[in-house]
Short mmCIF file of C-alpha atoms and ligand atoms in Angstrom, two decimals:
data_model
loop_
_atom_site.label_atom_id
_atom_site.label_comp_id
_atom_site.label_asym_id
_atom_site.label_seq_id
_atom_site.Cartn_x
_atom_site.Cartn_y
_atom_site.Cartn_z
CA UNK A 3 78.13 88.34 13.27
CA UNK A 4 76.83 89.85 10.35
CA UNK A 5 78.28 91.32 7.25
CA UNK A 6 76.44 91.99 4.16
CA UNK A 7 78.86 93.22 1.01
CA UNK A 8 76.50 95.48 -2.09
CA UNK A 9 76.16 96.03 -5.13
CA UNK A 10 79.45 94.62 -6.01
CA UNK A 11 80.54 92.75 -9.40
CA UNK A 12 81.44 89.25 -8.09
CA UNK A 13 83.37 87.58 -10.25
CA UNK A 14 84.46 83.73 -10.18
CA UNK A 15 86.05 81.30 -12.24
CA UNK A 16 82.06 81.14 -13.81
CA UNK A 17 81.13 84.17 -14.86
CA UNK A 18 80.87 87.89 -12.85
CA UNK A 19 77.19 89.41 -12.45
CA UNK A 20 76.26 91.49 -10.05
CA UNK A 21 74.86 90.53 -6.18
CA UNK A 22 74.78 91.21 -3.06
CA UNK A 23 77.12 88.75 -0.10
CA UNK A 24 75.76 88.34 3.07
CA UNK A 25 78.33 86.68 5.40
CA UNK A 26 76.85 85.05 8.66
CA UNK A 27 79.80 84.09 11.22
CA UNK A 28 82.81 82.48 9.53
CA UNK A 29 80.83 81.21 6.44
CA UNK A 30 78.92 83.34 3.42
CA UNK A 31 75.09 82.60 4.34
CA UNK A 32 73.36 84.06 1.38
CA UNK A 33 74.19 85.10 -2.33
CA UNK A 34 71.07 87.72 -4.99
CA UNK A 35 69.58 90.90 -5.18
CA UNK A 36 69.15 93.48 -3.48
CA UNK A 37 69.20 91.65 0.04
CA UNK A 38 69.44 94.13 1.94
CA UNK A 39 66.00 95.50 0.63
CA UNK A 40 64.51 91.60 0.67
CA UNK A 41 64.48 92.64 4.88
CA UNK A 42 68.24 91.57 5.39
CA UNK A 43 69.97 92.52 8.46
CA UNK A 44 74.02 92.34 9.25
CA UNK A 45 75.98 94.05 11.88
CA UNK A 46 77.96 95.99 9.20
CA UNK A 47 77.71 97.11 5.64
CA UNK A 48 79.83 97.56 3.07
CA UNK A 49 79.75 98.77 0.00
CA UNK A 50 81.29 96.84 -2.97
CA UNK A 51 79.46 98.90 -5.49
CA UNK A 52 81.75 99.57 -8.08
CA UNK A 53 84.34 96.57 -6.91
CA UNK A 54 84.61 93.04 -7.93
CA UNK A 55 83.84 90.56 -4.94
CA UNK A 56 86.18 87.20 -5.93
CA UNK A 57 86.66 84.21 -3.98
CA UNK A 58 89.97 85.10 -0.95
CA UNK A 59 93.47 83.72 -2.94
CA UNK A 60 95.06 80.90 -2.33
CA UNK A 61 98.60 81.12 -2.61
CA UNK A 62 100.12 77.20 -3.19
CA UNK A 63 103.51 77.24 -2.63
CA UNK A 64 105.55 79.38 0.06
CA UNK A 65 108.41 79.00 2.16
CA UNK A 66 108.15 80.99 5.31
CA UNK A 67 110.71 80.48 7.31
CA UNK A 68 112.65 77.84 5.24
CA UNK A 69 116.04 77.06 5.97
CA UNK A 70 118.67 77.31 2.49
CA UNK A 71 120.93 78.68 2.22
CA UNK A 72 123.14 78.54 5.20
CA UNK A 73 120.30 80.92 6.13
CA UNK A 74 115.97 81.45 6.60
CA UNK A 75 114.29 82.55 5.01
CA UNK A 76 113.35 85.62 6.22
CA UNK A 77 109.05 85.92 6.51
CA UNK A 78 107.19 83.65 9.58
CA UNK A 79 103.78 82.49 9.74
CA UNK A 80 103.10 85.65 10.90
CA UNK A 81 104.62 88.45 8.65
CA UNK A 82 103.94 86.06 5.71
CA UNK A 83 100.87 85.43 5.71
CA UNK A 84 100.25 89.33 6.70
CA UNK A 85 101.33 90.93 3.38
CA UNK A 86 99.89 88.55 2.03
CA UNK A 87 96.31 89.82 3.01
CA UNK A 88 97.86 92.45 2.08
CA UNK A 89 97.40 90.65 -1.07
CA UNK A 90 93.94 89.67 -1.25
CA UNK A 91 95.65 86.20 -0.75
CA UNK A 92 93.44 84.49 1.97
CA UNK A 93 94.48 81.23 2.49
CA UNK A 94 98.33 80.17 1.39
CA UNK A 95 99.99 76.20 2.00
CA UNK A 96 103.59 75.74 2.83
CA UNK A 97 106.31 74.00 2.13
CA UNK A 98 107.01 71.14 6.02
CA UNK A 99 110.14 70.05 5.90
CA UNK A 100 111.67 66.83 6.31
CA UNK A 101 115.68 66.60 6.85
CA UNK A 102 117.29 64.44 5.45
CA UNK A 103 117.43 61.29 8.41
CA UNK A 104 114.49 62.82 9.60
CA UNK A 105 110.88 61.66 9.57
CA UNK A 106 108.35 63.14 7.51
CA UNK A 107 106.66 63.58 11.21
CA UNK A 108 109.38 65.58 12.96
CA UNK A 109 109.67 67.82 9.98
CA UNK A 110 105.23 68.65 10.11
CA UNK A 111 105.72 69.26 13.74
CA UNK A 112 108.55 71.23 13.15
CA UNK A 113 106.09 73.63 10.45
CA UNK A 114 102.42 72.42 12.57
CA UNK A 115 105.49 74.77 15.40
CA UNK A 116 105.86 77.78 13.52
CA UNK A 117 102.30 78.41 12.61
CA UNK A 118 99.92 77.07 15.81
CA UNK A 119 99.24 81.07 16.88
CA UNK A 120 101.36 83.07 14.69
CA UNK A 121 99.39 82.31 10.87
CA UNK A 122 97.10 85.15 10.62
CA UNK A 123 94.65 83.77 7.54
CA UNK A 124 94.20 80.60 6.79
CA UNK A 125 97.45 77.82 6.19
CA UNK A 126 97.71 73.92 4.56
CA UNK A 127 100.91 71.79 4.49
CA UNK A 128 102.86 70.29 1.81
CA UNK A 129 105.02 67.84 2.89
CA UNK A 130 108.50 68.18 1.19
CA UNK A 131 110.30 64.49 0.78
CA UNK A 132 113.79 64.15 0.94
CA UNK A 133 114.68 61.46 2.19
CA UNK A 134 112.60 58.58 0.43
CA UNK A 135 113.40 55.28 2.52
CA UNK A 136 110.77 52.17 3.89
CA UNK A 137 110.18 54.56 7.41
CA UNK A 138 109.38 57.51 5.78
CA UNK A 139 107.19 55.78 2.64
CA UNK A 140 104.88 54.08 5.05
CA UNK A 141 104.65 58.05 6.56
CA UNK A 142 102.59 58.66 3.60
CA UNK A 143 100.18 57.37 4.23
CA UNK A 144 99.74 59.06 7.62
CA UNK A 145 99.70 62.13 6.32
CA UNK A 146 97.22 61.91 3.72
CA UNK A 147 94.87 61.02 6.08
CA UNK A 148 96.22 64.16 7.85
CA UNK A 149 94.73 66.47 5.14
CA UNK A 150 98.41 66.82 3.98
CA UNK A 151 98.27 64.93 0.45
CA UNK A 152 101.03 66.73 -1.37
CA UNK A 153 104.63 65.67 -1.75
CA UNK A 154 107.29 68.09 -3.02
CA UNK A 155 110.60 65.82 -5.04
CA UNK A 156 113.14 67.61 -6.48
CA UNK A 157 115.64 66.22 -8.96
CA UNK A 158 117.21 69.52 -8.51
CA UNK A 159 120.02 70.63 -5.97
CA UNK A 160 122.32 67.53 -5.28
CA UNK A 161 123.04 66.85 -0.87
CA UNK A 162 120.25 69.43 -0.48
CA UNK A 163 116.26 68.16 -0.83
CA UNK A 164 117.54 65.60 -3.33
CA UNK A 165 116.20 62.09 -4.88
CA UNK A 166 117.34 60.09 -7.77
CA UNK A 167 115.40 58.73 -9.69
CA UNK A 168 114.33 55.28 -7.88
CA UNK A 169 113.49 57.35 -4.84
CA UNK A 170 111.06 59.26 -6.89
CA UNK A 171 109.34 56.46 -8.11
CA UNK A 172 109.25 54.70 -5.45
CA UNK A 173 107.53 58.53 -3.17
CA UNK A 174 105.19 58.21 -6.90
CA UNK A 175 104.30 54.63 -6.44
CA UNK A 176 103.19 54.55 -2.93
CA UNK A 177 101.24 58.17 -3.78
CA UNK A 178 99.76 56.07 -6.44
CA UNK A 179 97.68 53.33 -3.72
CA UNK A 180 97.56 56.85 -1.94
CA UNK A 181 95.12 58.77 -3.56
CA UNK A 182 97.65 62.14 -2.59
CA UNK A 183 99.63 64.47 -5.52
CA UNK A 184 103.37 64.71 -6.07
CA UNK A 185 104.92 67.47 -6.31
CA UNK A 186 108.30 68.24 -8.94
CA UNK A 187 110.77 70.76 -8.90
CA UNK A 188 112.69 69.56 -12.47
CA UNK A 189 115.41 70.80 -13.05
CA UNK A 190 118.39 68.01 -13.69
CA UNK A 191 120.55 70.06 -10.45
CA UNK A 192 123.47 67.31 -11.29
CA UNK A 193 124.03 68.83 -14.02
CA UNK A 194 123.42 72.37 -13.29
CA UNK A 195 126.12 71.77 -10.73
CA UNK A 196 128.25 71.57 -13.36
CA UNK A 197 128.12 73.75 -15.47
CA UNK A 198 127.95 76.11 -12.25
CA UNK A 199 131.45 74.54 -11.70
CA UNK A 200 132.52 75.09 -15.18
CA UNK A 201 131.96 78.32 -14.93
CA UNK A 202 133.07 79.77 -11.19
CA UNK A 203 136.47 77.90 -12.84
CA UNK A 204 136.40 80.22 -15.56
CA UNK A 205 135.81 83.75 -13.39
CA UNK A 206 132.25 83.95 -13.74
CA UNK A 207 131.28 84.34 -11.03
CA UNK A 208 128.27 86.84 -10.30
CA UNK A 209 124.01 86.22 -9.87
CA UNK A 210 124.69 86.16 -14.16
CA UNK A 211 126.09 82.94 -14.13
CA UNK A 212 123.13 81.00 -12.25
CA UNK A 213 121.06 81.66 -15.01
CA UNK A 214 123.35 81.03 -17.17
CA UNK A 215 123.98 77.26 -15.46
CA UNK A 216 120.85 76.65 -14.76
CA UNK A 217 120.01 76.22 -18.98
CA UNK A 218 116.34 75.77 -20.11
CA UNK A 219 116.66 72.43 -21.25
CA UNK A 220 117.97 71.16 -18.32
CA UNK A 221 114.44 71.90 -17.07
CA UNK A 222 113.07 70.33 -19.82
CA UNK A 223 114.39 66.72 -19.49
CA UNK A 224 113.81 66.74 -16.24
CA UNK A 225 110.00 68.03 -16.07
CA UNK A 226 109.41 64.73 -18.92
CA UNK A 227 111.94 63.17 -16.88
CA UNK A 228 109.10 63.15 -13.86
CA UNK A 229 106.46 63.77 -15.81
CA UNK A 230 107.11 59.93 -17.53
CA UNK A 231 107.78 58.35 -13.82
CA UNK A 232 104.35 58.92 -12.92
CA UNK A 233 102.71 58.38 -15.54
CA UNK A 234 104.24 54.82 -15.38
CA UNK A 235 103.28 54.76 -12.07
CA UNK A 236 100.03 55.90 -12.19
CA UNK A 237 99.54 58.80 -10.53
CA UNK A 238 99.20 62.85 -10.54
CA UNK A 239 102.34 65.42 -10.84
CA UNK A 240 102.38 68.55 -10.95
CA UNK A 241 105.03 70.22 -11.58
CA UNK A 242 106.02 73.09 -9.64
CA UNK A 243 107.66 77.12 -10.46
CA UNK A 244 107.78 76.05 -13.96
CA UNK A 245 109.72 78.67 -16.10
CA UNK A 246 110.59 78.09 -19.35
CA UNK A 247 109.15 76.90 -22.99
CA UNK A 248 111.07 73.33 -22.75
CA UNK A 249 109.46 72.30 -19.59
CA UNK A 250 106.01 73.89 -20.75
CA UNK A 251 106.10 71.28 -24.29
CA UNK A 252 106.55 68.67 -22.31
CA UNK A 253 103.25 69.24 -19.91
CA UNK A 254 101.97 70.27 -22.88
CA UNK A 255 102.72 67.27 -24.34
CA UNK A 256 102.08 64.88 -21.42
CA UNK A 257 98.31 66.40 -21.08
CA UNK A 258 97.41 65.97 -24.60
CA UNK A 259 98.55 62.17 -24.83
CA UNK A 260 96.23 62.74 -21.27
CA UNK A 261 98.51 61.80 -18.59
CA UNK A 262 97.43 63.37 -15.62
CA UNK A 263 100.20 66.40 -16.03
CA UNK A 264 99.08 69.71 -13.92
CA UNK A 265 101.63 73.27 -13.30
CA UNK A 266 101.78 76.00 -11.94
CA UNK A 267 104.21 78.88 -12.69
CA UNK A 268 104.75 82.07 -10.77
CA UNK A 269 104.69 86.20 -11.92
CA UNK A 270 109.40 86.39 -11.72
CA UNK A 271 108.71 83.95 -15.06
CA UNK A 272 105.99 85.98 -16.30
CA UNK A 273 107.24 89.71 -15.53
CA UNK A 274 111.21 89.91 -15.36
CA UNK A 275 113.95 88.33 -16.91
CA UNK A 276 118.06 86.92 -17.61
CA UNK A 277 118.61 90.36 -17.49
CA UNK A 278 117.86 91.67 -14.02
CA UNK A 279 120.26 89.12 -13.00
CA UNK A 280 122.15 91.78 -14.96
CA UNK A 281 124.01 94.00 -12.52
CA UNK A 282 126.36 93.41 -11.65
CA UNK A 283 125.96 92.01 -7.81
CA UNK A 284 122.49 93.72 -7.78
CA UNK A 285 121.35 90.67 -9.98
CA UNK A 286 121.43 88.55 -6.65
CA UNK A 287 117.89 89.95 -5.77
CA UNK A 288 116.73 88.49 -8.35
CA UNK A 289 118.47 84.96 -7.74
CA UNK A 290 115.76 81.71 -7.61
CA UNK A 291 115.43 78.50 -9.37
CA UNK A 292 114.72 78.12 -11.77
CA UNK A 293 115.72 80.90 -13.15
CA UNK A 294 114.72 84.38 -14.77
CA UNK A 295 115.30 83.00 -18.47
CA UNK A 296 114.80 85.30 -21.14
CA UNK A 297 112.27 87.21 -22.21
CA UNK A 298 111.23 85.76 -25.16
CA UNK A 299 109.95 82.64 -22.84
CA UNK A 300 107.11 85.36 -21.70
CA UNK A 301 104.49 84.58 -23.97
CA UNK A 302 104.46 80.85 -23.93
CA UNK A 303 104.24 81.21 -20.67
CA UNK A 304 101.12 83.53 -20.91
CA UNK A 305 99.78 80.82 -23.86
CA UNK A 306 100.30 78.65 -21.20
CA UNK A 307 97.91 79.95 -18.46
CA UNK A 308 95.06 80.72 -21.24
CA UNK A 309 94.76 77.14 -22.72
CA UNK A 310 95.14 75.73 -19.25
CA UNK A 311 98.78 74.24 -19.96
CA UNK A 312 99.34 76.17 -17.04
CA UNK A 313 95.99 75.67 -14.15
CA UNK A 314 98.13 78.03 -11.65
CA UNK A 315 100.16 80.70 -10.36
CA UNK A 316 101.36 80.40 -7.13
CA UNK A 317 104.40 82.48 -6.09
CA UNK A 318 107.63 80.56 -5.09
CA UNK A 319 107.83 83.30 -2.38
CA UNK A 320 111.10 82.50 -0.17
CA UNK A 321 112.33 86.11 1.24
CA UNK A 322 115.83 86.46 1.48
CA UNK A 323 117.73 90.39 2.83
CA UNK A 324 119.47 91.20 0.23
CA UNK A 325 122.21 92.80 3.22
CA UNK A 326 123.37 89.73 4.81
CA UNK A 327 121.73 87.08 3.78
CA UNK A 328 121.69 86.67 -0.84
CA UNK A 329 125.04 88.79 0.02
CA UNK A 330 126.67 85.26 1.83
CA UNK A 331 126.68 84.68 -2.24
CA UNK A 332 128.87 87.51 -2.79
CA UNK A 333 132.11 86.00 -4.79
CA UNK A 334 130.57 82.64 -5.96
CA UNK A 335 126.87 83.13 -7.13
CA UNK A 336 126.10 79.19 -5.94
CA UNK A 337 125.95 80.22 -2.57
CA UNK A 338 123.24 83.37 -2.61
CA UNK A 339 120.02 81.88 -1.31
CA UNK A 340 118.08 81.11 -3.75
CA UNK A 341 113.77 82.27 -3.67
CA UNK A 342 112.49 85.27 -3.97
CA UNK A 343 109.15 87.58 -1.73
CA UNK A 344 106.14 87.83 -3.68
CA UNK A 345 103.32 86.61 -1.61
CA UNK A 346 102.05 90.50 -1.19
CA UNK A 347 102.60 90.90 -4.97
CA UNK A 348 100.74 87.58 -7.46
CA UNK A 349 97.00 89.04 -7.44
CA UNK A 350 97.79 92.83 -8.79
CA UNK A 351 100.30 92.07 -11.01
CA UNK A 352 97.98 89.48 -12.50
CA UNK A 353 95.10 91.94 -12.18
CA UNK A 354 97.16 94.01 -14.05
CA UNK A 355 99.69 92.17 -16.65
CA UNK A 356 97.15 89.07 -17.78
CA UNK A 357 93.54 91.16 -17.32
CA UNK A 358 94.73 94.92 -17.83
CA UNK A 359 96.64 94.13 -20.73
CA UNK A 360 95.36 91.36 -22.23
CA UNK A 361 95.26 88.27 -21.97
CA UNK A 362 92.99 86.55 -20.39
CA UNK A 363 89.38 87.52 -19.13
CA UNK A 364 88.92 88.38 -14.99
CA UNK A 365 87.34 85.31 -14.98
CA UNK A 366 90.39 82.87 -16.04
CA UNK A 367 92.72 85.85 -13.32
CA UNK A 368 89.65 84.42 -9.98
CA UNK A 369 90.20 80.77 -11.93
CA UNK A 370 94.04 80.91 -11.80
CA UNK A 371 95.06 82.66 -8.78
CA UNK A 372 91.97 80.63 -6.12
CA UNK A 373 89.59 78.13 -7.81
CA UNK A 374 92.10 75.67 -9.36
CA UNK A 375 94.10 76.00 -7.00
CA UNK A 376 91.68 75.56 -5.12
CA UNK A 377 89.70 72.62 -6.52
CA UNK A 378 94.07 70.75 -7.59
CA UNK A 379 94.70 70.74 -3.89
CA UNK A 380 91.50 70.14 -1.58
CA UNK A 381 89.82 72.84 -0.61
CA UNK A 382 87.01 73.28 -3.65
CA UNK A 383 84.66 74.11 -2.05
CA UNK A 384 85.77 75.65 0.67
CA UNK A 385 87.71 77.96 -0.86
CA UNK A 386 87.75 79.70 -4.01
CA UNK A 387 83.62 79.78 -4.09
CA UNK A 388 81.62 82.93 -3.29
CA UNK A 389 78.65 79.83 -2.61
CA UNK A 390 76.40 79.72 0.12
CA UNK A 391 78.44 77.43 2.77
CA UNK A 392 81.99 78.82 1.23
CA UNK A 393 84.18 80.66 3.66
CA UNK A 394 83.57 83.94 3.17
CA UNK A 395 87.40 84.30 3.23
CA UNK A 396 86.36 87.27 0.41
CA UNK A 397 88.33 90.86 -1.24
CA UNK A 398 86.12 94.16 -2.11
CA UNK A 399 88.76 94.50 -5.37
CA UNK A 400 88.94 98.10 -6.95
CA UNK A 401 89.80 96.60 -10.54
CA UNK A 402 91.18 100.75 -11.26
CA UNK A 403 92.97 101.86 -8.03
CA UNK A 404 96.37 101.93 -8.89
CA UNK A 405 99.74 101.75 -7.63
CA UNK A 406 103.31 101.75 -7.39
CA UNK A 407 104.47 98.29 -5.86
CA UNK A 408 107.77 99.35 -3.44
CA UNK A 409 109.73 97.82 -0.59
CA UNK A 410 109.38 100.94 1.47
CA UNK A 411 105.11 100.16 1.19
CA UNK A 412 105.04 95.97 1.28
CA UNK A 413 104.45 94.65 4.04
CA UNK A 414 106.96 91.34 3.07
CA UNK A 415 109.38 90.96 5.64
CA UNK A 416 112.15 91.87 3.27
CA UNK A 417 114.88 94.34 3.07
CA UNK A 418 113.70 94.94 -1.60
CA UNK A 419 110.53 93.89 -3.83
CA UNK A 420 112.00 92.42 -7.25
CA UNK A 421 109.27 94.85 -9.14
CA UNK A 422 110.23 98.27 -6.70
CA UNK A 423 108.82 101.14 -8.60
CA UNK A 424 105.97 99.61 -10.89
CA UNK A 425 102.53 101.05 -11.05
CA UNK A 426 100.46 98.00 -10.93
CA UNK A 427 97.04 98.92 -12.17
CA UNK A 428 94.07 96.87 -8.93
CA UNK A 429 94.13 96.93 -5.67
CA UNK A 430 92.04 94.92 -2.53
CA UNK A 431 89.97 97.09 -0.38
CA UNK A 432 89.09 95.47 2.15
CA UNK A 433 89.75 91.76 2.38
CA UNK A 434 87.27 89.29 4.98
CA UNK A 435 88.90 86.01 6.26
CA UNK A 436 85.98 83.12 7.57
CA UNK A 437 84.08 86.52 7.74
CA UNK A 438 86.62 88.89 10.45
CA UNK A 439 88.23 91.60 8.34
CA UNK A 440 91.43 91.87 8.49
CA UNK A 441 92.84 94.13 5.86
CA UNK A 442 90.76 97.93 5.48
CA UNK A 443 91.67 100.43 3.14
CA UNK A 444 95.29 99.08 3.52
CA UNK A 445 94.81 98.55 7.99
CA UNK A 446 95.52 95.72 8.78
CA UNK A 447 92.74 94.85 11.12
CA UNK A 448 92.84 90.59 11.47
CA UNK A 449 94.66 89.54 14.22
CA UNK A 450 97.64 86.30 15.45
CA UNK A 451 97.32 82.72 15.50
CA UNK A 452 93.53 84.21 13.71
CA UNK A 453 94.57 81.58 10.65
CA UNK A 454 93.54 77.55 10.87
CA UNK A 455 95.78 75.29 9.75
CA UNK A 456 93.51 73.10 6.98
CA UNK A 457 93.33 70.05 6.60
CA UNK A 458 92.49 68.81 2.99
CA UNK A 459 91.28 66.56 0.97
CA UNK A 460 93.05 64.69 -1.71
CA UNK A 461 93.63 65.02 -5.14
CA UNK A 462 90.49 63.89 -6.30
CA UNK A 463 89.63 66.93 -8.91
CA UNK A 464 93.87 66.43 -10.26
CA UNK A 465 92.15 62.53 -11.05
CA UNK A 466 89.21 63.72 -13.46
CA UNK A 467 92.05 63.11 -16.42
O1 URP B 8 114.86 79.10 -5.48
C1 URP B 8 113.55 78.66 -5.10
N1 URP B 8 113.00 78.46 -5.82
N2 URP B 8 113.38 78.71 -3.50
C2 URP B 8 113.29 77.92 -3.04
C3 URP B 8 113.26 76.51 -2.30
C4 URP B 8 112.58 75.74 -3.79
O2 URP B 8 112.61 74.90 -4.97
O3 URP B 8 111.55 76.22 -4.19
ZN1 ZN B 9 110.98 74.25 -5.60
ZN1 ZN B 10 109.42 76.33 -3.60
#
């Protein structure tokens, strides 16, 4: 099957130009001007005049079917990747989980079983380590060789995913040797639990106090600590879901002194705020960790994206229904399952808020949502590029289309939207995954099981500091 995409403006991290793209099978075969007139034939022609042609977006932080807070994140690999495709995301990297007392292998096998035959776009895995011991440390090397080269550890969630500094440092030392990357959820979970208990003892049980207890300074402290540990171990470290200026200051300072420190933020920290956690129990819809911050943090985060102190925008997609799931925490905010839906909305929110909103260029937009995550997570130039030989993961994007985000029309399997009623400018018209059209004009044309596991390379770009 050959598909010719004609007359679009190719937008990559490097620049923009009008050209045609020929897709042959699963990869890009040619990029050039007037390919049709030059004798190139195709089975299908897609007219992209007036539209952008961008590399499929890559979301390196999702949690499909994550067991958490006494329940499971609602989207499966089928529903979650389908929603991703509607939003122009053609690759996800999800977090497989090592449960306490179990091996990394058992966790990884379980995630392969969830995804294989179900995902509609390509996927990879990171590994959550919740039990660092001699056996799990030895397993890390094998995972790197199998294309799962990143390990997420937590200074948060005592009793669940939490690791102490010694465990984190041991995992870092091992990763420094095996070529992988350490990802850190950096909040001081021990201190947070003290404040959270104080608040509930004082009768402050509403979702708002989730935001009060998880102070920005606790994120700043933990971010500094894990970066310092990573510097001592000589390993690159990537701070996930950075939300607060306190943490951004630490990342910026580390990068200024030449540390191999990287960070992502997520749309919820750019568009939503602590105010959303108010309004009684409705605020449960916005409970995630780190929590939403006061609006005063927004300008610094946008600036961080412009200045490359933040390299990636991912979603931390981890959806729980309001009814029946978030409601587990009525009367005690500590029992609300943590996480927000968002895999479908990221590309449009960042286009609307970032490009249309005048924060950065369309090229930087593509870099943040596609090229940079591809580079940092061992996928470039197979993904994240519009280049001959790259996978034909492509989005014909209409930068002028307006639509309103709503749970009534989104495709994520969750009963609310954090962005209900927000109008955004920009929308994915046609989405191709490895050469196959999976979404066209709001209709799904892909298939369950089309998505393949991506064996990823090591974090070589992260080591070039
Ligand atoms: O609230 C969140 N972020 N839920 C998902 C788990 C995590 O910490 O990433
Ligand atoms: Zn986390
Ligand atoms: Zn997460």
